[in-house]
Coordinates of C-alpha atoms and ligand atoms in Angstrom, one line a residue:
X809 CA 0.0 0.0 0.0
X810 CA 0.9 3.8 -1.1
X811 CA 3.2 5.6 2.0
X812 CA 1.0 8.2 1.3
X813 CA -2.6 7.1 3.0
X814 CA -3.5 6.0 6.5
X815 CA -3.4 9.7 7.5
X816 CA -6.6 9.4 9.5
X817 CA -5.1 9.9 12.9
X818 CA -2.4 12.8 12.7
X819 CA -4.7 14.7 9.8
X820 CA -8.1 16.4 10.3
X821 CA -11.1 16.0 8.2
X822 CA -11.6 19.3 6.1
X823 CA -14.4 20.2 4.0
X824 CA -13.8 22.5 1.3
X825 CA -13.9 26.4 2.0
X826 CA -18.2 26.9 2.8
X827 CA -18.4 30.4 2.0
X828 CA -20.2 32.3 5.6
X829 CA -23.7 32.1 5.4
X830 CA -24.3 36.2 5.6
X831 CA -23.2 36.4 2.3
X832 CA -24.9 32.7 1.0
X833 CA -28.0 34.4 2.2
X834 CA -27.4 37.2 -0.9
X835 CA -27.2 35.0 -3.9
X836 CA -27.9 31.4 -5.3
X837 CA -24.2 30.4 -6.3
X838 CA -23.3 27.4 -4.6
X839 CA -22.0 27.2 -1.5
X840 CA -18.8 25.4 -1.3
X841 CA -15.4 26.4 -3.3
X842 CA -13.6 24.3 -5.1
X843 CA -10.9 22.0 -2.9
X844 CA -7.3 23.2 -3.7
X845 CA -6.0 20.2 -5.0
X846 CA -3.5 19.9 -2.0
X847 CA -6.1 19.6 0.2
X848 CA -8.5 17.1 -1.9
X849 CA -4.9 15.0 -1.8
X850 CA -4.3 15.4 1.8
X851 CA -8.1 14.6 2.4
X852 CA -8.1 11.7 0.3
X853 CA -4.9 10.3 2.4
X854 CA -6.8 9.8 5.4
X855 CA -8.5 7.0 3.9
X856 CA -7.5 3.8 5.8
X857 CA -7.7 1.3 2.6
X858 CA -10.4 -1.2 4.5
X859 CA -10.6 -5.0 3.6
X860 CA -14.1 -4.3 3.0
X861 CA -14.9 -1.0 2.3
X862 CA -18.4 0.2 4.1
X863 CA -18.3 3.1 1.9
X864 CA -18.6 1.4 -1.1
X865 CA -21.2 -1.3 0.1
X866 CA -23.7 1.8 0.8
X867 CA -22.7 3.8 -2.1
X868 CA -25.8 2.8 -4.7
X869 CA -23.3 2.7 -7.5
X870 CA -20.9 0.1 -5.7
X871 CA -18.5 3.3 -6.0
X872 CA -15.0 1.9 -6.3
X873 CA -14.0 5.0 -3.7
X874 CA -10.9 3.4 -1.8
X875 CA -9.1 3.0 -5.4
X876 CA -10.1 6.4 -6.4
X877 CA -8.7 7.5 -2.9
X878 CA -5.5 5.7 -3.3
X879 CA -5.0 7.2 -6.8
X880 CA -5.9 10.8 -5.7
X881 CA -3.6 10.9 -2.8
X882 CA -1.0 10.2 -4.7
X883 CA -1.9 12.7 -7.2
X884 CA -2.7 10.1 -10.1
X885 CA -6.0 12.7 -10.9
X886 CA -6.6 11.0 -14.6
X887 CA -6.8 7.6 -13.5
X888 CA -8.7 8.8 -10.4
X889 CA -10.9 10.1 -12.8
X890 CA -11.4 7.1 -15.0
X891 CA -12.2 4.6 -11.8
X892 CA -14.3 7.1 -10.6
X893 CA -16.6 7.8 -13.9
X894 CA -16.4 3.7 -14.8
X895 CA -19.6 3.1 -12.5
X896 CA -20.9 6.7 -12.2
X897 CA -22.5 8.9 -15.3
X898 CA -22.0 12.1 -13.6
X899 CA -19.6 11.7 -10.7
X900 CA -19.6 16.0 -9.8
X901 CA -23.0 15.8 -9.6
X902 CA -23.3 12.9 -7.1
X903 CA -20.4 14.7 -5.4
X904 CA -22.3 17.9 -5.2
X905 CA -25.5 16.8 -3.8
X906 CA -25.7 13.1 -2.6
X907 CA -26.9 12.9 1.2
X908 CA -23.1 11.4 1.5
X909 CA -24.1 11.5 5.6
X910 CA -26.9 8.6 5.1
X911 CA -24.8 7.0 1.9
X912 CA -20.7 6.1 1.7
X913 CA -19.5 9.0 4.4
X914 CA -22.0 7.7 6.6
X915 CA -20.5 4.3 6.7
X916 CA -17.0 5.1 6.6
X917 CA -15.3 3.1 9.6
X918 CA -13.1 6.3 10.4
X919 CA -15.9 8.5 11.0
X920 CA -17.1 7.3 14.2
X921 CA -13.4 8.2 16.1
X922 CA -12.1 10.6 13.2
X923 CA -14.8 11.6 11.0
X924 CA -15.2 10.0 7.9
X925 CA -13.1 10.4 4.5
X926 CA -14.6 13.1 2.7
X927 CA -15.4 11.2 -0.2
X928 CA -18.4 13.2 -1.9
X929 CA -16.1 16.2 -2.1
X930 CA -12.8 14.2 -3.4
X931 CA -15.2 12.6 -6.0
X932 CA -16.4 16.0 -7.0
X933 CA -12.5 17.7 -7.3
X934 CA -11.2 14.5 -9.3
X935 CA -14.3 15.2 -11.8
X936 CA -13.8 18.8 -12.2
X937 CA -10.3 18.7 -13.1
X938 CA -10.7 16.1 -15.6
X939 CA -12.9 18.8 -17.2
X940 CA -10.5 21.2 -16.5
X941 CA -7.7 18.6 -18.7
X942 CA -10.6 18.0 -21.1
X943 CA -10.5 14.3 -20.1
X944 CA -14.4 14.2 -20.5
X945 CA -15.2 13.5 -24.5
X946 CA -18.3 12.8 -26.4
X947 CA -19.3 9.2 -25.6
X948 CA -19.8 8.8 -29.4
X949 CA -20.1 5.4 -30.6
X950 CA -17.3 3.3 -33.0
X951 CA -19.6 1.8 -35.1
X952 CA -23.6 3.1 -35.6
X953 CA -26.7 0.4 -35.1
X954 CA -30.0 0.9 -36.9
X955 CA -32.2 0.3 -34.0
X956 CA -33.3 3.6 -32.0
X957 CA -34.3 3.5 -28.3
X958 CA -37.3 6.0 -27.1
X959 CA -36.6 7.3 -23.9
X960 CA -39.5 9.6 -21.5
X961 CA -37.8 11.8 -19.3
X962 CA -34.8 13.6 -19.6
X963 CA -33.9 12.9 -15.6
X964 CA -30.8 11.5 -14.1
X965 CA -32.3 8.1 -14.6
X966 CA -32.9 8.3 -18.7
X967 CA -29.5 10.8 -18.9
X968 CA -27.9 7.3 -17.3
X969 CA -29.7 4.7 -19.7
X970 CA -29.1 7.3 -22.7
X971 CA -25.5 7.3 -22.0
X972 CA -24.8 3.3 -22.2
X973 CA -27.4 2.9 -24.9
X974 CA -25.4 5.7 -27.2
X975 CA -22.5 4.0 -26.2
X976 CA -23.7 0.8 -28.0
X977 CA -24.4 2.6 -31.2
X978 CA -28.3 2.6 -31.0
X979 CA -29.9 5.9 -31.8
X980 CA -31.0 7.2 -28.5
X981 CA -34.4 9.9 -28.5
X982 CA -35.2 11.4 -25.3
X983 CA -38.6 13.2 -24.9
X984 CA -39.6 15.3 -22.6
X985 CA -42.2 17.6 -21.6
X986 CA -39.9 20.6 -20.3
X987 CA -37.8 22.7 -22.2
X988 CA -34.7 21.9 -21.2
X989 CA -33.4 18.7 -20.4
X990 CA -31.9 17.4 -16.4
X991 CA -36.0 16.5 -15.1
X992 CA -35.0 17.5 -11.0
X993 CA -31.4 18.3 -11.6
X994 CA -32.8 21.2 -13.7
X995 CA -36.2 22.5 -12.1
X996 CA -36.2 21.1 -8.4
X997 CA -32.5 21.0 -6.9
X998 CA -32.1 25.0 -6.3
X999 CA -28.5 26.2 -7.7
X1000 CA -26.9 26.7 -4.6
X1001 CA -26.9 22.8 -4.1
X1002 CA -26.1 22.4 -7.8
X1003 CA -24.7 24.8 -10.5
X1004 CA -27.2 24.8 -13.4
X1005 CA -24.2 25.3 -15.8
X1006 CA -22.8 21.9 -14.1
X1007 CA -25.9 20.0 -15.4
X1008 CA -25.9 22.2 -19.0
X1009 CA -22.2 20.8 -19.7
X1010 CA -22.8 17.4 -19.2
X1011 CA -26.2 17.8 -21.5
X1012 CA -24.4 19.5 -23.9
X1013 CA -22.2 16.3 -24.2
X1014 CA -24.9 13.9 -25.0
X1015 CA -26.1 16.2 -27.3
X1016 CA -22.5 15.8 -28.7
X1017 CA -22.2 12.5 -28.4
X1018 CA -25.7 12.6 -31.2
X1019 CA -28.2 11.7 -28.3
X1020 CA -31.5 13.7 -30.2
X1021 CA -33.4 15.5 -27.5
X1022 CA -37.5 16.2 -28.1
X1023 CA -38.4 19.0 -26.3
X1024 CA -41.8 20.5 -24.9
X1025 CA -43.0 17.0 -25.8
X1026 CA -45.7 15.4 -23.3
X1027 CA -45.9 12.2 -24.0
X1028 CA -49.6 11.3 -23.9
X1029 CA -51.5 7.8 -24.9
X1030 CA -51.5 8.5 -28.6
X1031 CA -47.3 9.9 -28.7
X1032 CA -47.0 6.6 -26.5
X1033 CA -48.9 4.0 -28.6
X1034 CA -46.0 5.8 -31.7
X1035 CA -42.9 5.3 -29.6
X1036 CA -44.0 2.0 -29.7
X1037 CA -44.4 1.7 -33.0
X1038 CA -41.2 3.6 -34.2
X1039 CA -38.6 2.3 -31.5
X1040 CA -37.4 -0.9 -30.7
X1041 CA -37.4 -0.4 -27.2
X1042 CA -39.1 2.3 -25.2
X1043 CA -38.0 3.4 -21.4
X1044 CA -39.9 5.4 -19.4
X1045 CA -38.3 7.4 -16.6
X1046 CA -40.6 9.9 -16.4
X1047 CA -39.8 10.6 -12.0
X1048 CA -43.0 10.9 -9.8
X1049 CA -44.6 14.4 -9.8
X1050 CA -47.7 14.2 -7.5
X1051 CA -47.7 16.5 -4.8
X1052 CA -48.6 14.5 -1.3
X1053 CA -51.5 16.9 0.3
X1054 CA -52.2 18.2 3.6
X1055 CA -55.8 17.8 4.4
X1056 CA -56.3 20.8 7.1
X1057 CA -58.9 23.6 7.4
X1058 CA -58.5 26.5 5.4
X1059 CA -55.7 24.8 3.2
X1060 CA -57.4 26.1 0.2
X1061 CA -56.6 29.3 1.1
X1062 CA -54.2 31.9 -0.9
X1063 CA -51.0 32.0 -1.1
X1064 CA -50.2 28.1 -0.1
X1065 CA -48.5 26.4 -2.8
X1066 CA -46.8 23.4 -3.4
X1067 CA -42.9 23.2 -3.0
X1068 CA -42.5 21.7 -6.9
X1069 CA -44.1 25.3 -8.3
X1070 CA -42.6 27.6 -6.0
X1071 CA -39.0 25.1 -6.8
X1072 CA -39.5 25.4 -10.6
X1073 CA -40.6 29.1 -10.8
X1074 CA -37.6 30.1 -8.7
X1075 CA -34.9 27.9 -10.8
X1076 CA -36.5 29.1 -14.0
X1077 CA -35.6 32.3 -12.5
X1078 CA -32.2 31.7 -12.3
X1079 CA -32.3 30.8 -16.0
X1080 CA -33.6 34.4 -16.7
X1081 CA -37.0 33.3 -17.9
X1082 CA -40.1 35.0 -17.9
X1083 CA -42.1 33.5 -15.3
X1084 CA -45.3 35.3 -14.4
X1085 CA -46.2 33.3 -10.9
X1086 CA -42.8 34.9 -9.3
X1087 CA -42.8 38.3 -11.3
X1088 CA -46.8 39.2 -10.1
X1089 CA -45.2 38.3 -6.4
X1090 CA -47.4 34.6 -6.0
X1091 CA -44.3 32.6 -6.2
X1092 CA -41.6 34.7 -4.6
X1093 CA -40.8 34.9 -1.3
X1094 CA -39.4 39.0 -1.0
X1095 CA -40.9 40.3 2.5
X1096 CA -42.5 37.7 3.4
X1097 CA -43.3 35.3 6.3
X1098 CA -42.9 32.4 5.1
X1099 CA -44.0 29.0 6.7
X1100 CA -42.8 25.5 5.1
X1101 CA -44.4 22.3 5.8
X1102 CA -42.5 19.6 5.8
X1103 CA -38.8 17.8 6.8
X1104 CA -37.5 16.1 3.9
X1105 CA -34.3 17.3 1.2
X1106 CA -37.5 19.0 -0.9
X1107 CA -39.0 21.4 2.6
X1108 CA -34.9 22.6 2.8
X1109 CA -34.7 23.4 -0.4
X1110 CA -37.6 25.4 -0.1
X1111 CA -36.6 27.2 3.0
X1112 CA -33.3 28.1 1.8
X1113 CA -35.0 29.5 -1.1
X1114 CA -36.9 31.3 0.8
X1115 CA -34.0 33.2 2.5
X1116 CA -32.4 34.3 -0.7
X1117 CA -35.4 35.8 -2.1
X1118 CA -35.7 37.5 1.2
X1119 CA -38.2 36.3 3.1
X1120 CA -38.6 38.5 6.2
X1121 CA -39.2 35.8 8.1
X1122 CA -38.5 31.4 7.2
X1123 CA -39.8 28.8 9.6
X1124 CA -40.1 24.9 9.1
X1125 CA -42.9 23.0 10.4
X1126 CA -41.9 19.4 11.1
X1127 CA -44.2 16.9 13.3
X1128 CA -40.9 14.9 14.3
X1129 CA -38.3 16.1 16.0
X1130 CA -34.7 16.8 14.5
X1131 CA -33.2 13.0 15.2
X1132 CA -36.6 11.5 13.2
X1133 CA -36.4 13.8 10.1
X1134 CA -35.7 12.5 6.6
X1135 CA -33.8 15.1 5.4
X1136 CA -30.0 15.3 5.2
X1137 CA -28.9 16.5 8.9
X1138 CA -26.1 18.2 6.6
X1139 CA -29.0 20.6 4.6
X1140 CA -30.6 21.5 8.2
X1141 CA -27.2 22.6 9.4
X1142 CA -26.6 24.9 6.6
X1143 CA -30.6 26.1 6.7
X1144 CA -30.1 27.2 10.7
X1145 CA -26.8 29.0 9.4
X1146 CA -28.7 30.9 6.8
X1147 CA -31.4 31.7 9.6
X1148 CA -34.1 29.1 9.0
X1149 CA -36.3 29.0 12.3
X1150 CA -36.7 25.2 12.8
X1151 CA -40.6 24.4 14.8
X1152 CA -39.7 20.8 15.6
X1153 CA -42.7 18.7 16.9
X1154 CA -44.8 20.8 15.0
X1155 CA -47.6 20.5 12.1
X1156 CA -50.2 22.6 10.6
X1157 CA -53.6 22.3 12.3
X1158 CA -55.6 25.1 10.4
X1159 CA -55.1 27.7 8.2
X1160 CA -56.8 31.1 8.7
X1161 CA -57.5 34.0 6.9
X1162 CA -59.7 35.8 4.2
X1163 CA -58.9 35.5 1.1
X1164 CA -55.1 34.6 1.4
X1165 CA -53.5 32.9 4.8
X1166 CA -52.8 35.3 7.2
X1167 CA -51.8 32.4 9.8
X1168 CA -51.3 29.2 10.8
X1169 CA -52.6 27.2 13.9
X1170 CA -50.0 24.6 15.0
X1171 CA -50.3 21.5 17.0
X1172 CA -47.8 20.5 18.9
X1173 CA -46.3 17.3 19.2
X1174 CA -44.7 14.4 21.2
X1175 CA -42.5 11.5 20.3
X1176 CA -44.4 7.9 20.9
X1177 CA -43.8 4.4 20.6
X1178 CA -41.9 3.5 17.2
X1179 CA -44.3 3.3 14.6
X1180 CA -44.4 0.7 10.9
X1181 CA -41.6 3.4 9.2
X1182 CA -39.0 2.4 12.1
X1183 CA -39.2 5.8 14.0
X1184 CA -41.3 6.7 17.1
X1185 CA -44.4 8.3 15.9
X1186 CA -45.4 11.8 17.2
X1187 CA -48.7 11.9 19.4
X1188 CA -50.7 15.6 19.3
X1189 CA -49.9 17.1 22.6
X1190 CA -53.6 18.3 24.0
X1191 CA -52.5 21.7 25.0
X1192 CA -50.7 22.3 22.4
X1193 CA -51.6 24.7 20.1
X1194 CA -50.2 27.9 19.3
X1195 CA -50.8 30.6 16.0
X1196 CA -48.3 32.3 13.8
X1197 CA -48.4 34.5 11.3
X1198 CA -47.4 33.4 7.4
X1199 CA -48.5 35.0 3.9
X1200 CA -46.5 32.1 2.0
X1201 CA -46.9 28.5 3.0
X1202 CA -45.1 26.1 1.0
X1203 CA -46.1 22.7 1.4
X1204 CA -43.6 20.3 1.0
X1205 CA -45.2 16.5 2.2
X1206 CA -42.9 14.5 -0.8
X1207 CA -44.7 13.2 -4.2
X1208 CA -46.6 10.0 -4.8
X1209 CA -46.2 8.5 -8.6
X1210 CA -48.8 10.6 -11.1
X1211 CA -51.9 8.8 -12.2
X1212 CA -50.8 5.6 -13.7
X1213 CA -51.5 4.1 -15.9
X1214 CA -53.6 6.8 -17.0
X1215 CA -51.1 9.2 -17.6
X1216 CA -49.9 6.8 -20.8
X1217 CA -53.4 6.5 -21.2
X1218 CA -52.7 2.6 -21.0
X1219 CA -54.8 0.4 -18.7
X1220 CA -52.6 -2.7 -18.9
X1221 CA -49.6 -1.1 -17.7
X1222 CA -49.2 -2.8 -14.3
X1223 CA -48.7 -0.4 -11.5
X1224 CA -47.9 -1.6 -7.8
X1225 CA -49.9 -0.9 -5.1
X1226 CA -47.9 2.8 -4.3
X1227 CA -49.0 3.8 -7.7
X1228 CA -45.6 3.3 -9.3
X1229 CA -44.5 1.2 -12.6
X1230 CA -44.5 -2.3 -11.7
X1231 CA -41.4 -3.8 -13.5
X1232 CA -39.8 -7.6 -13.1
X1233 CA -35.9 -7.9 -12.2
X1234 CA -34.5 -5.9 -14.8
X1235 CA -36.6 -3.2 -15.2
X1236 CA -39.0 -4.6 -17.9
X1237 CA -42.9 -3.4 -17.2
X1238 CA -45.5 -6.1 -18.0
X1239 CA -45.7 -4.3 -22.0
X1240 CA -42.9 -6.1 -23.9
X1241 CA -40.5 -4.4 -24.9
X1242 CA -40.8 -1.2 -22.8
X1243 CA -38.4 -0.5 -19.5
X1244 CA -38.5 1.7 -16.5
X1245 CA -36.4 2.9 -14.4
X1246 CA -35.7 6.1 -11.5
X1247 CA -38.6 7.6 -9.1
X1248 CA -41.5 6.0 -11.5
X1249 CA -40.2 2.8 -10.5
X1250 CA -38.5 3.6 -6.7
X1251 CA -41.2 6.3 -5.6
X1252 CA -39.4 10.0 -4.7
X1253 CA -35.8 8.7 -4.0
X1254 CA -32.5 10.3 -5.1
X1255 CA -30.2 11.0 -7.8
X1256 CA -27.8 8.1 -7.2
X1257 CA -30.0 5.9 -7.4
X1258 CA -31.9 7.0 -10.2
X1259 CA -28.3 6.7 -11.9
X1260 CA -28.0 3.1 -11.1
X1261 CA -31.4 2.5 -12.1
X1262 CA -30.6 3.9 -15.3
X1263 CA -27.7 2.4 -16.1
X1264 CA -28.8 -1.2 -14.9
X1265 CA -31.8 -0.9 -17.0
X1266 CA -29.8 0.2 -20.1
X1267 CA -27.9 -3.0 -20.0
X1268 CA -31.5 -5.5 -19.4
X1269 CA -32.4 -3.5 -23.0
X1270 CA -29.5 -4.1 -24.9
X1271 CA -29.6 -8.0 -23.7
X1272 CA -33.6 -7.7 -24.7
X1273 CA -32.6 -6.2 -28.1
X1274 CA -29.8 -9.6 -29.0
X1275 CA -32.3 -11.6 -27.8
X1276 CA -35.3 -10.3 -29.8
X1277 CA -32.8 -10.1 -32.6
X1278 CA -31.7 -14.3 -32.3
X1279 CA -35.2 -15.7 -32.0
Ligands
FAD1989 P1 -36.9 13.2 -12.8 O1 -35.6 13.8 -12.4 O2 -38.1 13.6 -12.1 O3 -37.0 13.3 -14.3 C1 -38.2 12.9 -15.0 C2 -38.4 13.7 -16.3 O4 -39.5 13.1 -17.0 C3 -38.7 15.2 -16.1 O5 -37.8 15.9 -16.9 C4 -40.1 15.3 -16.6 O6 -40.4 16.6 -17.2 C5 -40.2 14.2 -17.6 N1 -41.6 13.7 -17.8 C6 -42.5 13.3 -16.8 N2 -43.6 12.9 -17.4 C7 -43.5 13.1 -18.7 C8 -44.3 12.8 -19.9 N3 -45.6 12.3 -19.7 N4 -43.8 13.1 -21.1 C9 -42.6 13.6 -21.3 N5 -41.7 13.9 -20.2 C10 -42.2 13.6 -19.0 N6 -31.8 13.7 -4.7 C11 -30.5 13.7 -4.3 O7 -29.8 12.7 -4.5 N7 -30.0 14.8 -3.8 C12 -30.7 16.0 -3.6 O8 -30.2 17.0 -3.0 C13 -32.0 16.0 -4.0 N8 -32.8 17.1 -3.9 C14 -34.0 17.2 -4.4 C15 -34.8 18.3 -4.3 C16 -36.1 18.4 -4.8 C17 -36.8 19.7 -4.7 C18 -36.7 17.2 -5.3 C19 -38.1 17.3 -5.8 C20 -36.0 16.0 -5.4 C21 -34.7 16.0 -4.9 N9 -33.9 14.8 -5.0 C22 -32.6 14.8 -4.6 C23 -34.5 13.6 -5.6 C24 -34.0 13.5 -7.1 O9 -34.0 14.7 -7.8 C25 -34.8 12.4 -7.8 O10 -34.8 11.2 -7.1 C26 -34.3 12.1 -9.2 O11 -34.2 13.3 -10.0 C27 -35.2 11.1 -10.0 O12 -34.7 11.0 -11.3 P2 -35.7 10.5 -12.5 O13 -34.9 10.6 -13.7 O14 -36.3 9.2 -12.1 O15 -36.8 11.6 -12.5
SF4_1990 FE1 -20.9 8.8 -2.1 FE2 -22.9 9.4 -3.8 FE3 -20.4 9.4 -4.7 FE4 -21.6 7.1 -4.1 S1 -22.1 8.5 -5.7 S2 -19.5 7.7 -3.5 S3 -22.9 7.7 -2.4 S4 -21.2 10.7 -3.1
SF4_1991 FE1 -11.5 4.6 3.2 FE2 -13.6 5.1 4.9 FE3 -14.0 3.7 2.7 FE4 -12.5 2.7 4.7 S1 -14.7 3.1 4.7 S2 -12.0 2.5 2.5 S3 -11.5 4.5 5.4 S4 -13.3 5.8 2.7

């Protein structure tokens, strides 16, 4: 083994610089610099080489991190680069915005004594310098296949079936209903988590590499029946998109909205579009008190949103208490930096008002006995009720699958019993011949492993494609 690892115990973990959160609060760039490569070497020293690397069995992509490590901390970047990128489409991404805490970082045997390798952030310097030595190329194929592959939804998990397929020669078409291509990476994950010029780069490869991207194109039960009919295969990672509601008095009041709208509006923003909902002041936080319901990746999002439109006021509502929440502990840390008011224990009861919400009546809560998701459930607290005032709630409950099968306008497509695609081991629906793969499969999950899916699924189709092609 290299001299130059083991470092664990003499050298500290070190992020890279996070810039202070007064002046986070006054834009949407992102928040952490880039790691001077020094440092990303002397971080990725501290890795202790395991036998059998914890990080890698709870990275979804089977990550081949204590490699990557090893090579980076002995300054082999390029090679670093190609073991990181041979089981990951978009490595800097993952690196940017995985919840590393609950994934590979999490289970790093260091980080219980030393805190862990800081793997997300190595992964995402070895990336971004191999774009900086234009290591990253056009993924264009040797030799060209007749047979084209129709993909719905231009989201992490399509991107990552898109790729392999191209790869293979076939002609890969990716429709979606947006304008621009990246599904969450685009309209949901607000820039300050993720650069939108990080995702634009890596489109603007597959659109090198002669991936054909459809555009403002919904695809319906008639534009399905025809990707049927004109592609040998069809995949559909089209993500989940349903809004989960609260069912409370008064929630049909003004000026509560769903996280996805006020997300999208505010990203499309950031692009420099014209988007009416934030220009006429529905959509946009400025001056306002602003109340977000809910405790998962989506509510943070929202609240640190919020504080860079300038809100005069951000508070979370979360019926749990910090310990029970789904959302990366790391994204609540940087949210109470920023000035997020966290209500733990806390849910809407009522909303009140005239035309628009003018407050909201919260019930307080208790932790109980461990309920069917594994954590103790909270129990309303009798006197426990207080009002606060709010003229933007944002609710933010996560996203149950959109009406399926309906949505393709196809009654036999088999759906499970969440509402999602039902698909058998490899990713093949009950229609032969069509795939899918990501959140339309999983239910609201994350990036990573809408890669995998893509990328596992992109390899069942080319094995369904020789077969179909022998018999
Ligand atoms: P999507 O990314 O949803 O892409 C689906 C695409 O299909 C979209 O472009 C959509 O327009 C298109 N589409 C849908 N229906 C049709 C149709 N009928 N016709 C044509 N096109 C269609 N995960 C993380 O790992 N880290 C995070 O920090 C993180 N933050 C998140 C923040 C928010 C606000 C949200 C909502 C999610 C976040 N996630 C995060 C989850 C992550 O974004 C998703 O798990 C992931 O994007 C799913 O990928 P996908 O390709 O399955 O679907
Ligand atoms: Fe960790 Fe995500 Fe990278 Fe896997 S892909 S090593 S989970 S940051
Ligand atoms: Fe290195 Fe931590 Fe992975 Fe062990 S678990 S190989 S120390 S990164």
């Amino acid at each position: 083994m290299s001299e130059s690892l083991l470092k664990f115990t003499k050298t500290p973990q070190a992020m890279p610089d996070k810039r202070p959160a007064a002046e986070r609060r006054a834009d949407f760039d992102e928040i952490y610099a880039a790691f001077q490569p020094e440092k990303a070497r002397v971080q990725a020293s501290r890795c202790s080489q395991c036998g059998i690397p914890y990080c890698q069995v709870h990275c979804p992509l089977q990550n081949n991190i204590p490699d990557w490590l090893m090579l980076a901390a002995n300054e082999r970047w390029d090679e670093a680069y190609f073991v990181a990128s041979a089981t990951n489409t978009f490595p800097e991404i993952c690196g940017r915005i995985c919840p590393q805490d609950r994934l590979c970082e999490g289970n790093c045997v260091i980080e219980k004594d030393f805190n862990a390798v800081t793997i997300g952030a190595v992964e995402k310097h070895i990336t971004e310098l191999a774009w900086q030595n234009d290591l990253i190329k056009p993924f264009t194929p040797r030799q060209e296949r007749s047979e084209s592959i129709g993909i719905i939804g231009a989201g992490p998990a399509g991107l990552a079936a898109a790729e392999l397929l191209r790869r293979q020669g076939l002609q890969v078409h990716i429709y979606d209903r947006y304008d621009r291509a990246g599904g969450l990476l685009t309209y949901g994950i607000p820039n300050f988590k993720l650069d939108k010029a990080v995702v634009q780069r890596r489109i603007d490869l597959f659109i090198a590499s002669g991936v054909q991207f459809h555009y403002n194109t919904e695809i319906d039960a008639a534009a399905f029946a025809e990707l049927r009919a004109k592609h040998a295969a069809v995949l559909i990672a089209a993500g989940v998109y349903k809004a989960r509601e609260l069912y409370v008095p008064g929630v049909g009041l003004g000026n509560i909205v769903p996280a996805m709208a006020y997300l999208t509006a505010s990203n499309r923003k950031g692009f420099g579009d014209a988007v009416p909902t934030f220009d006429n002041g529905a959509l946009n936080a400025q001056g306002k008190q602003v109340v977000v319901v809910g405790g998962g990746d989506t509510a943070m999002d929202c609240v640190r949103t919020a504080i860079r439109q300038g809100a005069a006021s951000v508070t979370c509502l979360y019926r749990r208490d910090r310990e029970n929440m789904p959302g990366s502990l790391r994204e609540v840390h940087h949210a109470e930096e920023e000035g997020v008011n966290f209500a733990w224990l806390s849910a809407p009861e009522a909303f009140m008002g005239r035309q628009a919400v003018e407050q909201v009546r919260v019930q307080k809560f208790r932790l109980g006995a461990v309920d069917a998701s594994g954590r103790r459930a909270p129990v309303a607290m009798d006197q426990g009720h207080e009002n606060i005032p709010a003229d933007l709630v944002i609710k933010a409950l996560g996203f149950d699958a959109d009406d399926l099968p309906g949505m393709f306008g196809v009654p036999e497509l088999a759906v499970t019993s969440l509402g999602t695609l039902q698909v058998d081991a490899v990713g093949q629906t009950n229609l032969p011949g069509v795939y899918a793969a990501g959140d339309i499969v999983r239910g609201a999950s994350l990036v990573v492993w809408a890669i995998k899916d893509g990328r596992d699924v992109a390899v069942a189709m080319l094995q369904g494609l020789q077969q179909s092609q022998v018999a």
